[in-house]
Coordinates of C-alpha atoms in Angstrom, one line a residue:
M1 CA -13.0 -8.4 15.6
T2 CA -13.9 -7.3 12.1
K3 CA -11.1 -4.8 12.0
A4 CA -8.5 -7.4 13.0
V5 CA -9.7 -9.8 10.4
S6 CA -9.6 -7.1 7.7
E7 CA -6.0 -6.2 8.7
A8 CA -5.0 -9.9 8.6
D9 CA -6.5 -10.2 5.1
I10 CA -4.6 -7.1 3.9
Q11 CA -1.3 -8.5 5.2
A12 CA -2.0 -11.8 3.5
Q13 CA -2.6 -10.0 0.2
I14 CA 0.7 -8.1 0.7
A15 CA 2.5 -11.4 1.4
R16 CA 1.1 -12.8 -1.9
L17 CA 2.6 -9.9 -3.8
G18 CA 6.0 -11.0 -2.3
D19 CA 5.3 -14.5 -3.6
L20 CA 4.6 -13.2 -7.1
R21 CA 7.8 -11.1 -7.1
A22 CA 9.8 -14.1 -6.0
A23 CA 8.2 -16.3 -8.7
I24 CA 9.2 -13.9 -11.4
G25 CA 12.7 -13.8 -10.0
Q26 CA 13.0 -17.5 -10.7
A27 CA 13.5 -16.6 -14.4
I28 CA 14.5 -12.9 -14.4
V29 CA 17.9 -11.9 -13.1
G30 CA 18.1 -8.3 -11.8
Q31 CA 15.8 -5.6 -13.3
E32 CA 14.2 -5.0 -9.9
A33 CA 12.9 -1.6 -10.9
V34 CA 11.4 -3.0 -14.1
V35 CA 9.7 -5.9 -12.3
E36 CA 8.3 -3.5 -9.7
Q37 CA 6.9 -1.2 -12.3
L38 CA 5.3 -4.1 -14.1
L39 CA 3.6 -5.3 -10.9
I40 CA 2.5 -1.7 -10.3
G41 CA 0.8 -1.7 -13.6
L42 CA -0.8 -5.1 -12.8
L43 CA -2.1 -3.8 -9.4
A44 CA -3.4 -0.5 -10.9
G45 CA -5.2 -2.3 -13.6
G46 CA -3.3 -0.6 -16.4
H47 CA -1.4 -1.5 -19.5
C48 CA 2.4 -1.3 -19.7
L49 CA 4.7 -0.4 -22.6
L50 CA 8.3 -1.8 -22.2
E51 CA 11.0 -0.3 -24.3
G52 CA 14.5 -1.4 -24.9
V53 CA 16.9 -2.7 -27.5
P54 CA 16.4 -6.4 -28.6
G55 CA 17.9 -9.0 -26.3
L56 CA 17.3 -7.5 -22.9
G57 CA 14.6 -10.0 -21.8
K58 CA 11.5 -7.9 -22.3
T59 CA 9.5 -10.8 -23.8
L60 CA 10.8 -13.2 -21.2
L61 CA 9.8 -10.9 -18.4
V62 CA 6.2 -10.6 -19.6
R63 CA 6.0 -14.4 -20.3
S64 CA 7.3 -15.0 -16.8
L65 CA 4.5 -12.9 -15.3
G66 CA 2.0 -14.8 -17.4
E67 CA 3.4 -18.1 -16.1
A68 CA 3.2 -16.9 -12.5
L69 CA -0.4 -15.9 -12.8
K70 CA -3.2 -18.5 -13.4
L71 CA -4.5 -16.4 -16.3
E72 CA -5.0 -17.1 -19.9
F73 CA -1.9 -15.8 -21.7
R74 CA -1.5 -15.1 -25.4
R75 CA 1.4 -13.6 -27.4
V76 CA 1.1 -11.8 -30.7
Q77 CA 4.2 -11.0 -32.7
F78 CA 3.6 -7.7 -34.4
T79 CA 4.9 -7.6 -38.0
P80 CA 4.5 -5.1 -40.9
D81 CA 1.9 -7.5 -42.6
L82 CA -0.2 -8.1 -39.5
M83 CA -3.9 -7.1 -40.0
P84 CA -6.4 -5.9 -37.4
S85 CA -8.5 -9.1 -37.8
D86 CA -5.4 -11.1 -36.8
I87 CA -5.7 -9.5 -33.4
L88 CA -9.4 -8.8 -32.9
G89 CA -11.0 -11.7 -34.8
T90 CA -13.2 -12.1 -37.8
E91 CA -16.6 -13.3 -39.0
L92 CA -16.7 -16.8 -40.6
L93 CA -19.5 -17.8 -42.9
E94 CA -20.9 -21.2 -41.8
E95 CA -23.6 -23.4 -43.2
D96 CA -26.2 -25.3 -41.2
H97 CA -26.0 -28.8 -42.8
G98 CA -29.6 -29.6 -41.6
T99 CA -31.3 -26.5 -43.1
G100 CA -28.8 -25.4 -45.6
R101 CA -29.0 -21.9 -44.3
R102 CA -25.8 -19.8 -44.0
H103 CA -24.9 -17.4 -41.2
F104 CA -21.9 -15.5 -39.9
R105 CA -20.2 -16.4 -36.7
F106 CA -17.7 -14.2 -34.9
Q107 CA -14.4 -16.0 -34.3
P108 CA -12.6 -14.2 -31.4
G109 CA -8.9 -13.3 -32.0
P110 CA -6.0 -13.5 -29.6
V111 CA -7.0 -10.3 -27.8
F112 CA -9.7 -12.3 -26.1
T113 CA -7.5 -13.3 -23.2
N114 CA -6.5 -12.1 -19.8
L115 CA -2.9 -11.2 -20.5
L116 CA -1.9 -10.2 -24.0
L117 CA 1.8 -9.8 -24.9
A118 CA 1.9 -7.4 -27.9
D119 CA 5.5 -8.1 -28.9
E120 CA 7.4 -5.4 -30.9
L121 CA 4.2 -3.4 -31.2
N122 CA 5.9 -0.6 -33.1
R123 CA 6.9 -2.9 -36.0
T124 CA 3.3 -2.9 -37.3
P125 CA 1.7 0.0 -39.2
P126 CA -0.6 2.5 -37.5
K127 CA -3.8 0.9 -38.8
T128 CA -3.1 -2.4 -37.0
Q129 CA -1.8 -0.6 -33.9
A130 CA -5.1 1.3 -33.7
A131 CA -7.0 -2.0 -33.6
L132 CA -6.0 -2.2 -29.9
L133 CA -7.4 1.2 -28.9
E134 CA -11.0 0.2 -28.0
A135 CA -9.8 -3.0 -26.3
M136 CA -7.3 -1.2 -24.1
Q137 CA -9.7 1.6 -23.1
E138 CA -13.1 0.0 -23.0
R139 CA -12.2 -3.7 -22.5
T140 CA -14.5 -4.5 -25.5
V141 CA -14.2 -5.3 -29.2
S142 CA -16.8 -4.0 -31.7
Y143 CA -17.2 -6.0 -34.9
G144 CA -20.0 -6.0 -37.3
G145 CA -22.1 -3.7 -35.1
V146 CA -21.8 -6.1 -32.1
T147 CA -19.8 -5.3 -29.0
H148 CA -18.0 -8.2 -27.4
E149 CA -16.8 -8.1 -23.8
L150 CA -13.2 -9.0 -23.1
P151 CA -12.3 -11.3 -20.1
S152 CA -11.5 -9.8 -16.7
P153 CA -8.9 -9.1 -15.7
F154 CA -7.4 -7.9 -19.0
F155 CA -3.9 -6.4 -19.6
V156 CA -1.9 -5.5 -22.6
L157 CA 1.8 -5.7 -22.0
A158 CA 3.5 -4.4 -25.1
T159 CA 7.2 -4.3 -26.0
Q160 CA 8.8 -1.9 -28.5
N161 CA 12.2 -1.3 -29.9
P162 CA 13.7 2.2 -29.8
L163 CA 12.2 4.3 -32.6
E164 CA 15.5 5.0 -34.3
Q165 CA 15.8 1.4 -35.2
A166 CA 15.0 0.3 -38.7
G167 CA 11.5 -0.9 -39.5
T168 CA 9.6 0.8 -36.6
Y169 CA 6.5 3.0 -36.7
P170 CA 5.9 5.6 -34.0
L171 CA 2.8 4.8 -31.8
P172 CA 0.1 7.4 -32.2
E173 CA -0.3 9.7 -29.2
A174 CA -3.9 8.4 -28.6
Q175 CA -2.6 4.9 -28.1
L176 CA 0.4 5.9 -26.0
D177 CA -2.0 7.6 -23.6
R178 CA -3.7 4.3 -23.0
F179 CA -0.6 2.9 -21.4
L180 CA -0.5 3.5 -17.7
L181 CA 3.4 3.1 -17.6
H182 CA 6.2 3.5 -20.1
I183 CA 8.9 1.3 -18.7
R184 CA 12.5 1.6 -19.8
V185 CA 14.5 -1.6 -19.9
D186 CA 18.3 -0.9 -19.8
Y187 CA 21.3 -3.1 -20.0
P188 CA 22.1 -5.2 -17.0
T189 CA 25.0 -4.6 -14.7
A190 CA 28.2 -6.7 -15.2
Q191 CA 27.3 -9.1 -12.4
E192 CA 23.7 -9.5 -13.6
E193 CA 24.9 -10.1 -17.2
H194 CA 27.2 -12.8 -15.8
D195 CA 24.4 -14.4 -13.9
I196 CA 22.0 -14.3 -16.9
I197 CA 24.6 -16.1 -19.1
A198 CA 25.3 -18.7 -16.5
Q199 CA 21.6 -19.3 -15.8
T200 CA 20.5 -19.6 -19.4
T201 CA 23.3 -21.8 -20.7
G202 CA 23.3 -24.4 -18.0
A203 CA 21.5 -27.8 -17.9
R204 CA 18.5 -26.3 -16.1
S205 CA 16.8 -22.9 -16.6
G206 CA 14.6 -21.1 -14.1
V207 CA 11.1 -22.4 -13.8
V208 CA 8.4 -19.9 -12.8
P209 CA 5.8 -21.4 -10.4
Q210 CA 2.1 -20.5 -10.6
V211 CA 1.3 -18.5 -7.5
M212 CA -1.7 -16.3 -8.1
Q213 CA -5.2 -16.6 -9.7
G214 CA -7.4 -14.1 -11.5
E215 CA -9.7 -13.6 -8.5
E216 CA -6.7 -12.6 -6.4
V217 CA -5.6 -10.1 -9.0
L218 CA -9.0 -8.5 -9.0
A219 CA -9.1 -8.4 -5.2
L220 CA -5.7 -6.7 -5.1
Q221 CA -6.8 -4.1 -7.7
A222 CA -9.8 -3.3 -5.5
R223 CA -7.5 -3.0 -2.5
V224 CA -5.3 -0.5 -4.4
R225 CA -8.3 1.8 -4.7
E226 CA -8.7 1.8 -0.9
V227 CA -5.1 2.9 -0.3
H228 CA -5.1 6.4 1.3
F229 CA -4.2 9.4 -0.8
S230 CA -4.2 12.7 1.0
E231 CA -6.0 15.7 -0.3
A232 CA -2.7 17.7 -0.3
L233 CA -1.0 15.0 -2.3
L234 CA -3.9 14.9 -4.8
R235 CA -3.7 18.7 -5.3
W236 CA 0.1 18.4 -5.9
V237 CA -0.5 15.7 -8.6
T238 CA -3.1 18.0 -10.3
T239 CA -0.7 20.9 -10.2
L240 CA 2.2 18.7 -11.5
V241 CA 0.2 17.5 -14.5
R242 CA -1.2 20.9 -15.3
A243 CA 2.3 22.4 -15.1
S244 CA 3.5 20.1 -17.8
R245 CA 1.6 22.1 -20.4
P246 CA 3.2 25.0 -22.2
G247 CA 1.7 28.4 -21.5
D248 CA 1.7 31.3 -19.1
G249 CA 3.3 30.4 -15.8
A250 CA 5.1 27.3 -17.2
I251 CA 8.7 26.8 -16.3
E252 CA 11.4 27.4 -18.9
D253 CA 12.0 23.8 -19.7
I254 CA 8.3 23.3 -20.5
R255 CA 7.9 26.4 -22.6
K256 CA 11.1 25.6 -24.6
Y257 CA 11.0 21.8 -25.0
V258 CA 7.4 20.7 -24.8
K259 CA 4.8 21.1 -27.6
W260 CA 1.9 19.3 -25.8
G261 CA 1.8 18.4 -22.1
A262 CA 0.1 15.6 -20.2
G263 CA -3.7 15.4 -20.0
P264 CA -6.1 14.4 -17.1
R265 CA -5.5 10.7 -17.7
A266 CA -1.9 11.3 -16.6
G267 CA -3.1 12.5 -13.2
Q268 CA -5.4 9.5 -12.8
S269 CA -2.6 7.1 -13.8
L270 CA -0.2 8.8 -11.4
V271 CA -2.5 8.5 -8.4
L272 CA -3.4 4.8 -9.1
A273 CA 0.3 3.9 -9.8
A274 CA 1.4 5.6 -6.5
K275 CA -1.3 3.8 -4.6
A276 CA -0.2 0.5 -6.2
R277 CA 3.5 1.2 -5.3
A278 CA 2.5 1.8 -1.7
L279 CA 0.6 -1.5 -1.4
L280 CA 3.4 -3.3 -3.1
Q281 CA 5.8 -2.1 -0.4
G282 CA 3.4 -3.0 2.3
R283 CA 1.9 0.4 3.0
L284 CA -1.8 1.5 3.1
A285 CA -1.1 5.2 2.4
A286 CA 0.7 6.7 -0.6
T287 CA 3.4 9.3 -0.1
R288 CA 5.1 11.9 -2.2
E289 CA 8.0 9.6 -2.7
D290 CA 5.6 7.2 -4.5
V291 CA 4.5 10.0 -6.8
V292 CA 8.1 11.1 -7.5
A293 CA 9.3 7.6 -8.2
L294 CA 6.5 7.1 -10.8
A295 CA 6.3 10.6 -12.4
G296 CA 8.8 9.5 -15.2
P297 CA 7.1 6.2 -16.1
V298 CA 3.6 7.7 -16.1
M299 CA 4.4 11.0 -17.9
R300 CA 7.4 10.3 -20.2
H301 CA 5.2 9.0 -23.1
R302 CA 2.6 11.7 -22.6
L303 CA 4.8 14.7 -23.4
L304 CA 5.2 15.7 -27.0
L305 CA 8.7 17.2 -27.2
S306 CA 9.7 20.1 -29.5
F307 CA 12.5 20.1 -32.1
A308 CA 14.6 22.1 -29.7
A309 CA 14.5 19.2 -27.2
E310 CA 15.7 16.8 -29.8
A311 CA 18.4 19.2 -31.1
E312 CA 19.7 19.8 -27.6
G313 CA 19.5 16.2 -26.4
R314 CA 16.9 16.8 -23.8
S315 CA 14.8 13.8 -22.9
A316 CA 11.3 13.6 -21.4
D317 CA 12.8 12.3 -18.2
D318 CA 15.1 15.3 -17.9
I319 CA 12.1 17.7 -18.4
I320 CA 9.9 15.8 -15.9
A321 CA 12.7 15.8 -13.3
A322 CA 13.0 19.6 -13.7
L323 CA 9.2 19.9 -13.4
V324 CA 9.1 17.9 -10.2
R325 CA 11.9 20.0 -8.7
A326 CA 10.1 23.2 -9.6
T327 CA 6.7 22.2 -8.4
P328 CA 6.3 22.8 -4.6
M329 CA 5.7 19.6 -2.7
P330 CA 3.1 19.2 0.1
D331 CA 4.4 18.5 3.6
A332 CA 2.7 15.1 3.7

């Protein structure tokens, strides 16, 4: 009886994921792969970095997710003059009118929320970018020698414009590694672009219903951890990540085009993301197809490419695809 109830609960959770995807679809036309990857990041409990030229709906996508979830949502527009205290918070000097004594009180910044939209993150200098490092990794903020816990769940969904655009600052490697997924947002198809224009210029625009609460998100994250991941698949992920580093035995593309490969956090992220993708598709066991589908989003921001790669027009995705092809896959 217990097993039947457990299976029913699992199927109910999977159905709720369908409701969440449908709710986002009320405002977002197309971009199915982007929406799926965003939900994978949510289920795996990781942060996501969305990259694309302005005007492709990155901010709308993240805002729609925030509206569909009954979570506290805040948006910070990153600009060149933004300071770390504008994100983390600051101490205010207050006076007790009864005693006349003065004391400092910490005033939390916008990072103290469940879902933080860091809009155009790479338009602010590295000092301000680095203010998010502790929050993203430890889910805490340290200020004045005191550590403050962030709410749970906590996600940073950041957008950035391509680095070749004016007024952008490259994100440091340490911060890039904190993002579970680097999601590329491309131009829509002709039909999707027609539908977007029609939907956003009419009398009524899409309204995103609120379909999921924070407790459900935390329960789904716990369920992801329980998705089966075979030992053979785990060994393949380990081999894949280690093979991304230049050195003896590395394939030619890695030796020629990669200066630094992915670290252990890439393997952790790839396993969790593959498990989340399996659950999102209604499966309780991850497969090698899940790993292959997410190798690019998990690893593309964790490879530091050489000058030769830039000179020859080789992207991180090209190199990762070659790496996956060259790494023997398990049978299951």
